[in-house]
mmCIF file of C-alpha atoms and ligand atoms in Angstrom:
data_model
loop_
_atom_site.group_PDB
_atom_site.id
_atom_site.type_symbol
_atom_site.label_atom_id
_atom_site.label_comp_id
_atom_site.label_asym_id
_atom_site.label_seq_id
_atom_site.Cartn_x
_atom_site.Cartn_y
_atom_site.Cartn_z
ATOM 1 C CA MET A 1 31.065 148.855 -3.213
ATOM 2 C CA PRO A 2 32.111 152.521 -3.307
ATOM 3 C CA GLY A 3 30.040 154.018 -6.107
ATOM 4 C CA GLU A 4 28.768 152.674 -9.379
ATOM 5 C CA LEU A 5 31.209 151.037 -11.772
ATOM 6 C CA PRO A 6 31.613 153.176 -14.915
ATOM 7 C CA PRO A 7 31.159 151.558 -18.346
ATOM 8 C CA ALA A 8 34.261 149.649 -19.484
ATOM 9 C CA SER A 9 36.609 150.901 -22.192
ATOM 10 C CA LEU A 10 36.002 147.567 -23.959
ATOM 11 C CA ARG A 11 32.641 146.602 -25.395
ATOM 12 C CA LEU A 12 31.582 143.314 -26.929
ATOM 13 C CA ARG A 13 28.290 143.752 -28.731
ATOM 14 C CA ILE A 14 26.467 140.482 -29.346
ATOM 15 C CA ASP A 15 24.020 140.573 -32.256
ATOM 16 C CA ARG A 16 21.210 138.505 -30.720
ATOM 17 C CA GLN A 17 19.289 138.430 -33.967
ATOM 18 C CA ALA A 18 22.272 137.030 -35.874
ATOM 19 C CA LEU A 19 22.807 134.399 -33.175
ATOM 20 C CA ALA A 20 19.155 133.314 -33.361
ATOM 21 C CA ASP A 21 19.259 133.345 -37.176
ATOM 22 C CA ASN A 22 22.387 131.164 -37.169
ATOM 23 C CA TRP A 23 20.643 128.624 -34.921
ATOM 24 C CA ARG A 24 17.580 128.636 -37.192
ATOM 25 C CA TYR A 25 19.767 128.133 -40.253
ATOM 26 C CA LEU A 26 21.532 125.157 -38.621
ATOM 27 C CA ASP A 27 18.145 123.789 -37.550
ATOM 28 C CA SER A 28 16.916 124.045 -41.147
ATOM 29 C CA VAL A 29 19.860 121.995 -42.462
ATOM 30 C CA SER A 30 18.579 118.835 -40.769
ATOM 31 C CA ALA A 31 15.147 117.206 -41.043
ATOM 32 C CA SER A 32 12.389 118.354 -38.689
ATOM 33 C CA GLU A 33 12.669 115.122 -36.619
ATOM 34 C CA THR A 34 16.231 116.100 -35.739
ATOM 35 C CA ALA A 35 16.484 118.452 -32.762
ATOM 36 C CA THR A 36 19.171 121.130 -32.873
ATOM 37 C CA GLY A 37 21.039 121.692 -29.625
ATOM 38 C CA ALA A 38 23.709 124.231 -28.755
ATOM 39 C CA ALA A 39 27.206 123.931 -27.309
ATOM 40 C CA ILE A 40 27.487 126.760 -24.775
ATOM 41 C CA LYS A 41 30.686 125.639 -23.042
ATOM 42 C CA ALA A 42 33.406 128.169 -22.213
ATOM 43 C CA ASN A 43 30.792 130.873 -21.542
ATOM 44 C CA ALA A 44 29.154 130.386 -24.941
ATOM 45 C CA TYR A 45 32.545 130.416 -26.690
ATOM 46 C CA GLY A 46 33.474 133.653 -24.944
ATOM 47 C CA LEU A 47 30.327 135.589 -25.892
ATOM 48 C CA GLY A 48 28.666 135.195 -22.490
ATOM 49 C CA VAL A 49 25.847 132.830 -21.524
ATOM 50 C CA ASP A 50 23.785 135.734 -20.178
ATOM 51 C CA VAL A 51 23.189 136.951 -23.721
ATOM 52 C CA ALA A 52 23.589 133.699 -25.656
ATOM 53 C CA ILE A 53 21.167 131.403 -23.790
ATOM 54 C CA PRO A 54 18.114 133.697 -23.933
ATOM 55 C CA ALA A 55 18.703 134.314 -27.658
ATOM 56 C CA LEU A 56 19.046 130.588 -28.342
ATOM 57 C CA LEU A 57 15.983 129.735 -26.248
ATOM 58 C CA GLU A 58 13.948 132.285 -28.151
ATOM 59 C CA ALA A 59 15.099 130.760 -31.443
ATOM 60 C CA GLY A 60 13.983 127.325 -30.225
ATOM 61 C CA ALA A 61 17.019 125.555 -28.736
ATOM 62 C CA ARG A 62 16.271 123.271 -25.773
ATOM 63 C CA ASP A 63 19.434 121.139 -25.393
ATOM 64 C CA PHE A 64 22.533 122.911 -24.091
ATOM 65 C CA PHE A 65 25.990 121.417 -23.674
ATOM 66 C CA LEU A 66 28.579 122.615 -21.152
ATOM 67 C CA ALA A 67 32.049 121.200 -20.486
ATOM 68 C CA HIS A 68 32.538 121.879 -16.737
ATOM 69 C CA TRP A 69 30.271 121.634 -13.693
ATOM 70 C CA GLY A 70 31.530 125.083 -12.747
ATOM 71 C CA GLU A 71 29.703 126.414 -15.805
ATOM 72 C CA VAL A 72 26.331 125.123 -14.576
ATOM 73 C CA PRO A 73 25.215 127.867 -12.123
ATOM 74 C CA ALA A 74 25.553 130.736 -14.640
ATOM 75 C CA ALA A 75 23.763 128.712 -17.320
ATOM 76 C CA LEU A 76 20.985 127.578 -14.960
ATOM 77 C CA GLU A 77 20.019 131.187 -14.340
ATOM 78 C CA HIS A 78 18.736 131.387 -17.906
ATOM 79 C CA ALA A 79 18.028 127.833 -18.944
ATOM 80 C CA GLU A 80 14.550 127.242 -17.510
ATOM 81 C CA GLY A 81 12.526 124.764 -19.552
ATOM 82 C CA SER A 82 15.613 123.317 -21.225
ATOM 83 C CA GLN A 83 18.040 120.462 -20.616
ATOM 84 C CA LEU A 84 21.637 121.165 -19.632
ATOM 85 C CA SER A 85 24.303 118.500 -20.062
ATOM 86 C CA VAL A 86 27.952 118.393 -19.004
ATOM 87 C CA LEU A 87 30.345 116.852 -21.524
ATOM 88 C CA HIS A 88 33.155 116.058 -19.091
ATOM 89 C CA GLY A 89 30.874 113.687 -17.197
ATOM 90 C CA VAL A 90 31.275 112.789 -13.545
ATOM 91 C CA ARG A 91 34.874 112.503 -12.357
ATOM 92 C CA THR A 92 34.133 112.533 -8.605
ATOM 93 C CA PRO A 93 31.218 111.645 -6.255
ATOM 94 C CA ALA A 94 30.829 115.382 -5.552
ATOM 95 C CA GLU A 95 30.164 115.973 -9.255
ATOM 96 C CA ALA A 96 27.606 113.151 -9.343
ATOM 97 C CA HIS A 97 25.885 114.673 -6.312
ATOM 98 C CA PHE A 98 25.834 118.117 -7.932
ATOM 99 C CA ALA A 99 24.448 116.660 -11.179
ATOM 100 C CA ARG A 100 21.545 115.103 -9.313
ATOM 101 C CA GLU A 101 20.843 118.240 -7.271
ATOM 102 C CA THR A 102 20.709 120.421 -10.388
ATOM 103 C CA SER A 103 19.034 117.897 -12.763
ATOM 104 C CA VAL A 104 21.868 118.444 -15.214
ATOM 105 C CA LEU A 105 22.703 115.294 -17.187
ATOM 106 C CA PRO A 106 26.297 114.062 -17.157
ATOM 107 C CA VAL A 107 27.766 112.646 -20.359
ATOM 108 C CA ILE A 108 29.310 109.404 -19.122
ATOM 109 C CA ASN A 109 32.699 108.905 -20.770
ATOM 110 C CA SER A 110 34.212 105.737 -19.296
ATOM 111 C CA VAL A 111 33.411 102.515 -17.487
ATOM 112 C CA ARG A 112 34.735 104.138 -14.309
ATOM 113 C CA GLN A 113 32.385 107.118 -14.710
ATOM 114 C CA ALA A 114 29.487 104.736 -15.388
ATOM 115 C CA ALA A 115 30.150 102.812 -12.166
ATOM 116 C CA LEU A 116 30.529 106.031 -10.173
ATOM 117 C CA TRP A 117 27.239 107.362 -11.555
ATOM 118 C CA SER A 118 25.343 104.144 -10.733
ATOM 119 C CA GLN A 119 26.882 103.863 -7.245
ATOM 120 C CA SER A 120 25.859 107.416 -6.456
ATOM 121 C CA GLY A 121 22.228 106.665 -7.284
ATOM 122 C CA GLY A 122 22.121 106.359 -11.071
ATOM 123 C CA GLY A 123 19.305 107.787 -13.120
ATOM 124 C CA ALA A 124 19.209 109.219 -16.614
ATOM 125 C CA CYS A 125 22.486 110.219 -18.253
ATOM 126 C CA HIS A 126 24.086 110.512 -21.677
ATOM 127 C CA LEU A 127 26.876 108.310 -23.020
ATOM 128 C CA MET A 128 29.874 109.368 -25.129
ATOM 129 C CA ILE A 129 31.326 106.713 -27.413
ATOM 130 C CA ASP A 130 34.802 107.337 -28.798
ATOM 131 C CA THR A 131 34.699 106.288 -32.447
ATOM 132 C CA GLY A 132 38.200 107.276 -33.457
ATOM 133 C CA MET A 133 39.232 110.592 -31.944
ATOM 134 C CA ASN A 134 40.800 108.966 -28.878
ATOM 135 C CA ARG A 135 39.901 111.879 -26.670
ATOM 136 C CA LEU A 136 36.850 111.243 -24.512
ATOM 137 C CA GLY A 137 34.336 108.400 -24.439
ATOM 138 C CA ILE A 138 34.026 104.647 -24.004
ATOM 139 C CA THR A 139 35.622 102.330 -26.571
ATOM 140 C CA ALA A 140 33.729 99.866 -28.768
ATOM 141 C CA ALA A 141 34.929 97.096 -26.454
ATOM 142 C CA ASP A 142 33.461 98.879 -23.399
ATOM 143 C CA VAL A 143 29.928 98.798 -24.829
ATOM 144 C CA SER A 144 29.236 95.316 -23.451
ATOM 145 C CA ASP A 145 30.634 96.112 -19.989
ATOM 146 C CA PRO A 146 27.996 95.546 -17.276
ATOM 147 C CA ALA A 147 28.565 99.074 -15.915
ATOM 148 C CA ILE A 148 27.650 100.522 -19.331
ATOM 149 C CA GLN A 149 24.751 98.127 -19.874
ATOM 150 C CA ALA A 150 23.318 99.171 -16.476
ATOM 151 C CA LEU A 151 23.028 102.844 -17.502
ATOM 152 C CA ASP A 152 19.748 104.604 -18.247
ATOM 153 C CA ILE A 153 20.875 106.425 -21.390
ATOM 154 C CA GLU A 154 19.051 109.408 -22.824
ATOM 155 C CA ILE A 155 21.395 110.182 -25.742
ATOM 156 C CA ALA A 156 24.322 108.092 -26.977
ATOM 157 C CA MET A 157 26.724 110.382 -28.768
ATOM 158 C CA SER A 158 30.075 110.551 -30.461
ATOM 159 C CA HIS A 159 32.241 113.405 -31.746
ATOM 160 C CA LEU A 160 33.801 113.750 -35.201
ATOM 161 C CA ALA A 161 37.518 114.524 -35.364
ATOM 162 C CA CYS A 162 37.614 115.739 -38.982
ATOM 163 C CA ALA A 163 34.120 117.050 -39.769
ATOM 164 C CA ASP A 164 35.614 120.246 -41.232
ATOM 165 C CA GLU A 165 37.566 118.257 -43.847
ATOM 166 C CA ALA A 166 36.621 115.839 -46.622
ATOM 167 C CA SER A 167 38.249 113.004 -44.704
ATOM 168 C CA PRO A 168 37.659 109.233 -44.860
ATOM 169 C CA ASN A 169 37.674 109.388 -41.040
ATOM 170 C CA ASN A 170 34.130 110.804 -41.127
ATOM 171 C CA VAL A 171 32.711 107.758 -42.899
ATOM 172 C CA ALA A 172 34.684 105.445 -40.615
ATOM 173 C CA GLN A 173 33.450 107.206 -37.463
ATOM 174 C CA LEU A 174 29.860 107.144 -38.731
ATOM 175 C CA ALA A 175 30.033 103.367 -39.331
ATOM 176 C CA ARG A 176 31.603 102.721 -35.920
ATOM 177 C CA PHE A 177 29.029 104.951 -34.214
ATOM 178 C CA ARG A 178 26.118 103.104 -35.855
ATOM 179 C CA GLU A 179 27.548 99.765 -34.805
ATOM 180 C CA CYS A 180 28.218 100.724 -31.167
ATOM 181 C CA ALA A 181 24.993 102.682 -30.725
ATOM 182 C CA GLN A 182 22.907 99.604 -31.587
ATOM 183 C CA SER A 183 24.011 97.829 -28.426
ATOM 184 C CA VAL A 184 23.766 100.551 -25.795
ATOM 185 C CA GLY A 185 19.999 101.001 -25.681
ATOM 186 C CA ALA A 186 19.824 104.793 -25.768
ATOM 187 C CA ARG A 187 16.595 106.718 -26.363
ATOM 188 C CA GLY A 188 18.321 108.943 -28.932
ATOM 189 C CA LEU A 189 21.549 109.389 -30.902
ATOM 190 C CA SER A 190 23.736 112.421 -31.620
ATOM 191 C CA LEU A 191 26.893 112.783 -33.709
ATOM 192 C CA SER A 192 27.286 116.144 -35.408
ATOM 193 C CA ASN A 193 28.881 119.406 -34.374
ATOM 194 C CA SER A 194 28.601 122.481 -36.664
ATOM 195 C CA ALA A 195 30.756 121.095 -39.464
ATOM 196 C CA GLY A 196 29.225 117.617 -39.115
ATOM 197 C CA LEU A 197 25.810 119.077 -39.918
ATOM 198 C CA MET A 198 27.071 119.861 -43.435
ATOM 199 C CA LEU A 199 28.103 116.230 -44.083
ATOM 200 C CA GLY A 200 24.514 115.293 -44.899
ATOM 201 C CA PRO A 201 21.476 113.637 -43.332
ATOM 202 C CA ASP A 202 23.317 110.395 -42.477
ATOM 203 C CA TYR A 203 25.141 112.374 -39.806
ATOM 204 C CA HIS A 204 22.142 114.091 -38.190
ATOM 205 C CA PHE A 205 20.399 111.387 -36.098
ATOM 206 C CA ASP A 206 18.074 112.699 -33.321
ATOM 207 C CA LEU A 207 20.047 115.675 -32.035
ATOM 208 C CA THR A 208 22.854 117.865 -33.358
ATOM 209 C CA ARG A 209 25.303 119.836 -31.194
ATOM 210 C CA PRO A 210 26.528 122.901 -33.089
ATOM 211 C CA GLY A 211 28.733 125.446 -31.349
ATOM 212 C CA ILE A 212 31.086 127.591 -33.436
ATOM 213 C CA ALA A 213 28.632 128.278 -36.275
ATOM 214 C CA LEU A 214 26.067 129.672 -33.825
ATOM 215 C CA TYR A 215 28.589 132.306 -32.862
ATOM 216 C CA GLY A 216 29.584 133.374 -36.375
ATOM 217 C CA GLY A 217 32.244 130.802 -37.230
ATOM 218 C CA ALA A 218 32.197 129.044 -40.588
ATOM 219 C CA PRO A 219 34.267 125.878 -40.186
ATOM 220 C CA VAL A 220 33.437 124.755 -43.755
ATOM 221 C CA LYS A 221 33.103 126.768 -46.977
ATOM 222 C CA ALA A 222 29.471 125.706 -47.447
ATOM 223 C CA MET A 223 28.587 127.859 -44.423
ATOM 224 C CA ARG A 224 30.045 131.099 -45.778
ATOM 225 C CA GLY A 225 27.268 133.530 -46.544
ATOM 226 C CA LYS A 226 24.783 131.471 -44.477
ATOM 227 C CA ILE A 227 26.287 132.175 -41.070
ATOM 228 C CA ALA A 228 26.275 135.791 -39.877
ATOM 229 C CA GLN A 229 28.804 137.555 -37.668
ATOM 230 C CA VAL A 230 27.583 137.678 -34.056
ATOM 231 C CA ALA A 231 30.407 139.224 -31.998
ATOM 232 C CA TYR A 232 31.423 142.857 -32.535
ATOM 233 C CA PRO A 233 34.245 143.941 -30.209
ATOM 234 C CA GLU A 234 35.141 147.627 -29.739
ATOM 235 C CA ALA A 235 37.860 149.369 -27.746
ATOM 236 C CA ALA A 236 38.236 152.991 -26.604
ATOM 237 C CA ILE A 237 41.093 155.365 -27.271
ATOM 238 C CA ILE A 238 42.822 156.426 -24.034
ATOM 239 C CA GLN A 239 45.385 158.884 -25.404
ATOM 240 C CA ILE A 240 46.412 160.511 -28.696
ATOM 241 C CA ARG A 241 49.942 161.812 -29.349
ATOM 242 C CA ASP A 242 51.988 163.306 -32.189
ATOM 243 C CA LEU A 243 55.006 161.431 -33.521
ATOM 244 C CA SER A 244 58.031 162.993 -35.218
ATOM 245 C CA PRO A 245 60.214 161.200 -37.768
ATOM 246 C CA GLY A 246 62.488 158.802 -35.847
ATOM 247 C CA ASP A 247 60.094 158.266 -32.922
ATOM 248 C CA SER A 248 59.573 154.581 -32.211
ATOM 249 C CA VAL A 249 56.495 152.952 -30.756
ATOM 250 C CA GLY A 250 55.824 150.186 -28.231
ATOM 251 C CA TYR A 251 57.915 147.377 -26.687
ATOM 252 C CA ASN A 252 61.274 146.726 -28.325
ATOM 253 C CA ALA A 253 60.796 149.775 -30.541
ATOM 254 C CA THR A 254 59.848 147.564 -33.468
ATOM 255 C CA TRP A 255 58.137 150.363 -35.398
ATOM 256 C CA THR A 256 59.541 153.798 -36.190
ATOM 257 C CA ALA A 257 57.788 156.810 -37.722
ATOM 258 C CA GLU A 258 59.262 158.066 -41.005
ATOM 259 C CA ARG A 259 57.183 161.231 -41.141
ATOM 260 C CA PRO A 260 55.072 163.347 -38.761
ATOM 261 C CA MET A 261 52.098 161.286 -37.605
ATOM 262 C CA ARG A 262 49.354 160.999 -35.044
ATOM 263 C CA ALA A 263 49.060 157.815 -32.960
ATOM 264 C CA ALA A 264 46.257 156.677 -30.666
ATOM 265 C CA THR A 265 46.762 154.373 -27.702
ATOM 266 C CA VAL A 266 43.803 152.005 -27.417
ATOM 267 C CA SER A 267 42.540 150.086 -24.388
ATOM 268 C CA LEU A 268 42.963 146.608 -25.874
ATOM 269 C CA GLY A 269 45.728 144.077 -25.314
ATOM 270 C CA TYR A 270 46.602 140.434 -25.292
ATOM 271 C CA ALA A 271 45.050 140.083 -21.824
ATOM 272 C CA ASP A 272 41.751 140.854 -23.566
ATOM 273 C CA GLY A 273 42.324 138.125 -26.143
ATOM 274 C CA PHE A 274 43.832 140.433 -28.743
ATOM 275 C CA LEU A 275 46.922 138.253 -29.137
ATOM 276 C CA ARG A 276 50.202 139.420 -30.634
ATOM 277 C CA ALA A 277 49.507 137.381 -33.764
ATOM 278 C CA LEU A 278 46.609 139.771 -34.490
ATOM 279 C CA GLY A 279 48.855 142.812 -34.230
ATOM 280 C CA ARG A 280 51.043 141.879 -37.200
ATOM 281 C CA ASP A 281 49.603 143.711 -40.230
ATOM 282 C CA GLY A 282 46.422 144.218 -38.188
ATOM 283 C CA VAL A 283 44.049 147.176 -38.286
ATOM 284 C CA LEU A 284 41.200 148.722 -36.316
ATOM 285 C CA HIS A 285 38.418 150.816 -37.822
ATOM 286 C CA HIS A 286 36.848 154.180 -37.055
ATOM 287 C CA GLY A 287 33.755 154.393 -39.229
ATOM 288 C CA ASP A 288 35.104 153.827 -42.733
ATOM 289 C CA ASP A 289 38.687 154.697 -41.748
ATOM 290 C CA THR A 290 41.244 151.911 -41.528
ATOM 291 C CA LEU A 291 43.788 152.405 -38.739
ATOM 292 C CA PRO A 292 46.969 150.274 -39.008
ATOM 293 C CA ILE A 293 48.344 148.826 -35.773
ATOM 294 C CA LEU A 294 51.840 150.113 -34.967
ATOM 295 C CA GLY A 295 54.415 147.998 -33.128
ATOM 296 C CA LYS A 296 53.762 145.181 -30.696
ATOM 297 C CA VAL A 297 50.538 144.434 -28.836
ATOM 298 C CA SER A 298 50.981 145.093 -25.083
ATOM 299 C CA MET A 299 49.053 143.386 -22.289
ATOM 300 C CA ASP A 300 46.468 146.192 -22.013
ATOM 301 C CA MET A 301 47.143 148.453 -25.001
ATOM 302 C CA ILE A 302 47.783 148.726 -28.691
ATOM 303 C CA ILE A 303 48.804 151.778 -30.715
ATOM 304 C CA VAL A 304 47.195 152.662 -34.039
ATOM 305 C CA ASP A 305 47.918 155.206 -36.761
ATOM 306 C CA VAL A 306 45.193 157.880 -36.720
ATOM 307 C CA THR A 307 47.009 160.422 -38.919
ATOM 308 C CA ASN A 308 44.209 160.372 -41.480
ATOM 309 C CA SER A 309 41.236 159.944 -39.156
ATOM 310 C CA ASP A 310 39.234 162.463 -37.183
ATOM 311 C CA VAL A 311 39.249 160.730 -33.787
ATOM 312 C CA SER A 312 39.274 161.940 -30.198
ATOM 313 C CA GLU A 313 40.260 160.441 -26.867
ATOM 314 C CA ARG A 314 36.805 159.163 -25.950
ATOM 315 C CA ASP A 315 36.053 157.402 -29.214
ATOM 316 C CA PHE A 316 35.501 153.665 -29.548
ATOM 317 C CA LEU A 317 37.216 151.914 -32.428
ATOM 318 C CA SER A 318 35.871 148.707 -33.916
ATOM 319 C CA ILE A 319 37.940 145.554 -34.081
ATOM 320 C CA PRO A 320 37.512 143.589 -37.341
ATOM 321 C CA PHE A 321 36.041 140.257 -36.257
ATOM 322 C CA ASP A 322 34.942 138.329 -39.313
ATOM 323 C CA LEU A 323 36.049 134.962 -37.921
ATOM 324 C CA PRO A 324 36.932 133.045 -41.121
ATOM 325 C CA GLU A 325 38.852 136.039 -42.477
ATOM 326 C CA LEU A 326 40.655 136.853 -39.223
ATOM 327 C CA SER A 327 41.530 133.194 -38.756
ATOM 328 C CA ALA A 328 43.023 132.933 -42.247
ATOM 329 C CA ARG A 329 45.070 136.086 -41.655
ATOM 330 C CA SER A 330 46.334 135.323 -38.141
ATOM 331 C CA GLY A 331 46.751 131.556 -38.104
ATOM 332 C CA LEU A 332 44.588 131.403 -34.949
ATOM 333 C CA SER A 333 41.536 129.142 -35.168
ATOM 334 C CA GLN A 334 38.054 130.660 -35.249
ATOM 335 C CA TYR A 335 37.441 128.896 -31.913
ATOM 336 C CA GLU A 336 40.544 130.433 -30.351
ATOM 337 C CA LEU A 337 39.674 133.939 -31.568
ATOM 338 C CA LEU A 338 36.334 133.764 -29.730
ATOM 339 C CA THR A 339 37.189 131.875 -26.575
ATOM 340 C CA VAL A 340 40.139 134.068 -25.620
ATOM 341 C CA LEU A 341 38.006 137.233 -25.531
ATOM 342 C CA GLY A 342 38.651 138.455 -22.005
ATOM 343 C CA GLY A 343 36.630 139.362 -18.949
ATOM 344 C CA ARG A 344 37.220 143.109 -19.285
ATOM 345 C CA PHE A 345 34.704 143.534 -22.111
ATOM 346 C CA ASP A 346 31.237 144.809 -21.221
ATOM 347 C CA ARG A 347 29.104 142.236 -22.997
ATOM 348 C CA THR A 348 25.938 143.801 -24.369
ATOM 349 C CA ASP A 349 23.252 142.685 -26.793
ATOM 350 C CA GLY A 350 21.723 144.576 -29.616
HETATM 351 C C1 PLP B 401 32.475 121.603 -28.507
HETATM 352 C C2 PLP B 401 31.684 120.422 -28.900
HETATM 353 C C3 PLP B 401 30.667 120.527 -29.851
HETATM 354 C C4 PLP B 401 30.464 121.779 -30.698
HETATM 355 O O1 PLP B 401 31.439 121.776 -31.726
HETATM 356 P P1 PLP B 401 31.546 122.942 -32.819
HETATM 357 O O2 PLP B 401 32.671 122.493 -33.694
HETATM 358 O O3 PLP B 401 31.866 124.184 -32.083
HETATM 359 O O4 PLP B 401 30.253 123.025 -33.532
HETATM 360 C C5 PLP B 401 29.873 119.424 -30.058
HETATM 361 N N1 PLP B 401 30.093 118.256 -29.395
HETATM 362 C C6 PLP B 401 31.086 118.118 -28.501
HETATM 363 C C7 PLP B 401 31.277 116.821 -27.820
HETATM 364 C C8 PLP B 401 31.924 119.179 -28.232
HETATM 365 O O5 PLP B 401 32.925 119.032 -27.376
#
């Protein structure tokens, strides 16, 4: 490595306190017998496990859910004294071997996965029951299969398809889950994600698995005002230029100046997760100044109007990132807004 890497022109500040407070709030929604876990898949929804896991551990979380085995090593570095689980289960003998070596519990999702797990040595695992989403998990009919009955099940779980809506599907999934769970002989049960937690105590069981709300998302209205923003992205100005009337800006010249202006080119693009949908009628901020985005978002850059702001070429500008609000404005889901945040941000806590 020739020399020390300079700080990036993109910063993602993670408010550790807000993250811990969000976990505590979600923990307080359910009874004290119900443990509150944390979904930390996709690098803690894009925030970074290096910051997220220690904050969650400090708050009291002990059960962490990943999607891929490839996510295990980074999480293991921080997860001492807690239980990691992998939602995709064991697809291959190599995955079963890795699960055993790392003491990470697979969530078994099918009769085939159950047989593979037992053949590779068995031991404790979780079980996912599909109660109506038709995505991942055994069916009600699979419950009596000898391969399922042979499992040593820690937690039997299911996942709600419509927890963020007042949908009859929630009640139907709850009933199906209760029925199936009776016959699998698990030591504990788990059903709710973030939104499911707000459906009431019937949905809490022994363990909940919130994700998005930990990270500042509010999938249901009842969470607004209770869940605090956690991720604060910022991007630096690389260049400032003057525009004359008639000058156009960016790809396809979609925006043209009508009067003399000043424009700043900012180190932030769709490769960083700032998708083109966010550019339309979007703004950045410099202190209290609002800086409208001009023209199209490029891969690595956007251009903003700084005519009325006292900025210079080293300054960082803040990117509005109130998830419910940004989601409503852009049409992107709160989950998408977070998980597409790119690898070029320096992720810091504070
Ligand atoms: C992602 C996921 C969660 C967390 O869901 P949120 O809506 O982010 O709270 C919980 N359980 C399963 C099975 C998941 O895949």
